[in-house]
Amino acid sequence: MERIIKLLSILILTLGLILPVYSEPSNSPVQSVQPELSNCIKTYPIPYDKLYFLTLASLNEYNYDIKEIQTKSGYIIFETGYRKFLASIVYVSSTKSMLKITPYSGNYDFPYNVIQNIFKYIETYQNQKY
């Protein structure tokens, strides 16, 4: 009888530890939202060169580590400490340009605030004269 009680208590304890692992995840506000490609592209009403320099300034502002800069082709490779990203600046017209920030590996499971911070910085300073 004593052996059955021990086995049942071990079984109950084991199930109590394993079941929360297999339960559905809760929708807590702490979880990060994974961006889609459409959320990683933004068009600005500013010239190409100004957007390029604003992108560099935003990366510097948030202390992201810039790995490579190509001014002719318009891309910047930077690292946020745990992941590499590719920022591509595209010429649309003389008064319009587009910024596309994508993960270097192509894996979109990163916090959206990395991209959001850069976009907010550019929106804040796009109307200033330099």
Short mmCIF file of C-alpha atoms in Angstrom, two decimals:
data_model
loop_
_atom_site.label_atom_id
_atom_site.label_comp_id
_atom_site.label_asym_id
_atom_site.label_seq_id
_atom_site.Cartn_x
_atom_site.Cartn_y
_atom_site.Cartn_z
CA MET A 1 0.00 0.00 0.00
CA GLU A 2 2.83 2.32 0.87
CA ARG A 3 4.46 1.63 -2.50
CA ILE A 4 1.25 2.54 -4.40
CA ILE A 5 0.96 5.83 -2.49
CA LYS A 6 4.57 6.72 -3.38
CA LEU A 7 4.03 5.86 -7.06
CA LEU A 8 0.81 7.90 -7.21
CA SER A 9 2.44 10.89 -5.53
CA ILE A 10 5.40 10.74 -7.96
CA LEU A 11 2.97 10.47 -10.89
CA ILE A 12 0.92 13.44 -9.69
CA LEU A 13 4.05 15.52 -9.06
CA THR A 14 5.44 14.66 -12.51
CA LEU A 15 2.15 15.54 -14.26
CA GLY A 16 1.96 18.77 -12.30
CA LEU A 17 5.38 19.78 -13.61
CA ILE A 18 4.87 18.62 -17.21
CA LEU A 19 1.31 19.83 -17.95
CA PRO A 20 2.06 23.59 -17.77
CA VAL A 21 4.75 23.12 -20.42
CA TYR A 22 2.23 21.69 -22.88
CA SER A 23 -0.59 24.11 -22.15
CA GLU A 24 -1.45 26.96 -24.56
CA PRO A 25 0.60 30.12 -24.11
CA SER A 26 -1.15 33.01 -22.45
CA ASN A 27 -1.61 36.35 -24.19
CA SER A 28 0.48 38.39 -21.82
CA PRO A 29 1.52 41.94 -22.69
CA VAL A 30 5.18 40.93 -22.23
CA GLN A 31 5.23 38.74 -25.35
CA SER A 32 6.84 40.37 -28.36
CA VAL A 33 4.97 40.80 -31.62
CA GLN A 34 6.74 39.33 -34.62
CA PRO A 35 6.67 41.68 -37.60
CA GLU A 36 5.69 40.77 -41.13
CA LEU A 37 7.61 41.95 -44.16
CA SER A 38 5.04 44.68 -44.88
CA ASN A 39 5.73 46.16 -41.43
CA CYS A 40 9.46 46.35 -42.21
CA ILE A 41 9.09 48.71 -45.18
CA LYS A 42 8.33 52.41 -44.97
CA THR A 43 8.33 55.18 -47.59
CA TYR A 44 9.37 58.69 -46.57
CA PRO A 45 8.85 62.03 -48.37
CA ILE A 46 12.56 62.89 -48.13
CA PRO A 47 15.47 62.50 -50.57
CA TYR A 48 17.57 59.34 -50.68
CA ASP A 49 20.73 60.81 -49.14
CA LYS A 50 18.86 62.38 -46.22
CA LEU A 51 17.13 59.08 -45.43
CA TYR A 52 20.47 57.29 -45.60
CA PHE A 53 22.04 59.67 -43.08
CA LEU A 54 18.97 59.61 -40.83
CA THR A 55 19.13 55.82 -40.80
CA LEU A 56 22.78 55.93 -39.77
CA ALA A 57 21.97 58.50 -37.08
CA SER A 58 19.16 56.34 -35.69
CA LEU A 59 21.44 53.29 -35.52
CA ASN A 60 23.97 55.39 -33.66
CA GLU A 61 21.27 56.76 -31.32
CA TYR A 62 20.19 53.29 -30.23
CA ASN A 63 23.78 52.02 -29.97
CA TYR A 64 23.36 49.36 -32.63
CA ASP A 65 26.65 47.99 -33.89
CA ILE A 66 27.17 48.95 -37.56
CA LYS A 67 28.99 46.13 -39.34
CA GLU A 68 29.05 47.29 -42.97
CA ILE A 69 28.07 50.40 -44.93
CA GLN A 70 27.59 50.57 -48.71
CA THR A 71 26.63 54.07 -49.87
CA LYS A 72 26.49 53.27 -53.58
CA SER A 73 24.09 50.34 -53.29
CA GLY A 74 22.35 51.86 -50.27
CA TYR A 75 22.52 49.23 -47.58
CA ILE A 76 23.68 49.05 -43.99
CA ILE A 77 24.29 45.85 -42.03
CA PHE A 78 23.95 46.32 -38.29
CA GLU A 79 23.69 44.18 -35.19
CA THR A 80 21.50 44.68 -32.13
CA GLY A 81 23.59 42.53 -29.83
CA TYR A 82 21.90 39.24 -30.62
CA ARG A 83 20.88 39.50 -34.27
CA LYS A 84 22.03 41.06 -37.55
CA PHE A 85 19.77 43.23 -39.71
CA LEU A 86 19.96 44.64 -43.22
CA ALA A 87 18.71 48.19 -43.79
CA SER A 88 18.19 48.96 -47.49
CA ILE A 89 17.53 52.50 -48.63
CA VAL A 90 15.84 52.64 -52.04
CA TYR A 91 15.60 55.69 -54.33
CA VAL A 92 11.97 56.20 -55.41
CA SER A 93 12.08 59.76 -56.77
CA SER A 94 13.95 62.98 -56.10
CA THR A 95 11.66 63.73 -53.15
CA LYS A 96 10.81 60.19 -52.02
CA SER A 97 12.77 57.24 -50.72
CA MET A 98 12.03 53.94 -49.05
CA LEU A 99 13.61 52.17 -46.08
CA LYS A 100 13.40 48.40 -45.74
CA ILE A 101 14.79 46.73 -42.61
CA THR A 102 14.92 42.94 -42.65
CA PRO A 103 16.72 40.34 -40.56
CA TYR A 104 19.99 39.27 -42.14
CA SER A 105 19.15 35.60 -41.65
CA GLY A 106 15.60 35.90 -43.02
CA ASN A 107 14.14 34.65 -39.73
CA TYR A 108 11.40 37.03 -38.56
CA ASP A 109 11.20 36.01 -34.90
CA PHE A 110 12.60 39.18 -33.39
CA PRO A 111 10.99 41.95 -31.34
CA TYR A 112 9.32 44.56 -33.53
CA ASN A 113 10.64 47.43 -31.40
CA VAL A 114 14.04 47.19 -33.15
CA ILE A 115 12.46 48.38 -36.41
CA GLN A 116 9.91 50.60 -34.72
CA ASN A 117 12.62 52.60 -32.93
CA ILE A 118 14.41 53.37 -36.20
CA PHE A 119 11.19 54.38 -37.97
CA LYS A 120 10.17 56.66 -35.06
CA TYR A 121 13.57 58.33 -35.00
CA ILE A 122 13.42 59.06 -38.73
CA GLU A 123 9.85 60.38 -38.47
CA THR A 124 10.91 62.68 -35.64
CA TYR A 125 13.89 64.20 -37.45
CA GLN A 126 12.86 64.04 -41.12
CA ASN A 127 11.69 67.67 -41.26
CA GLN A 128 14.81 69.21 -39.72
CA LYS A 129 17.27 71.11 -41.89
CA TYR A 130 20.91 70.06 -41.89
#
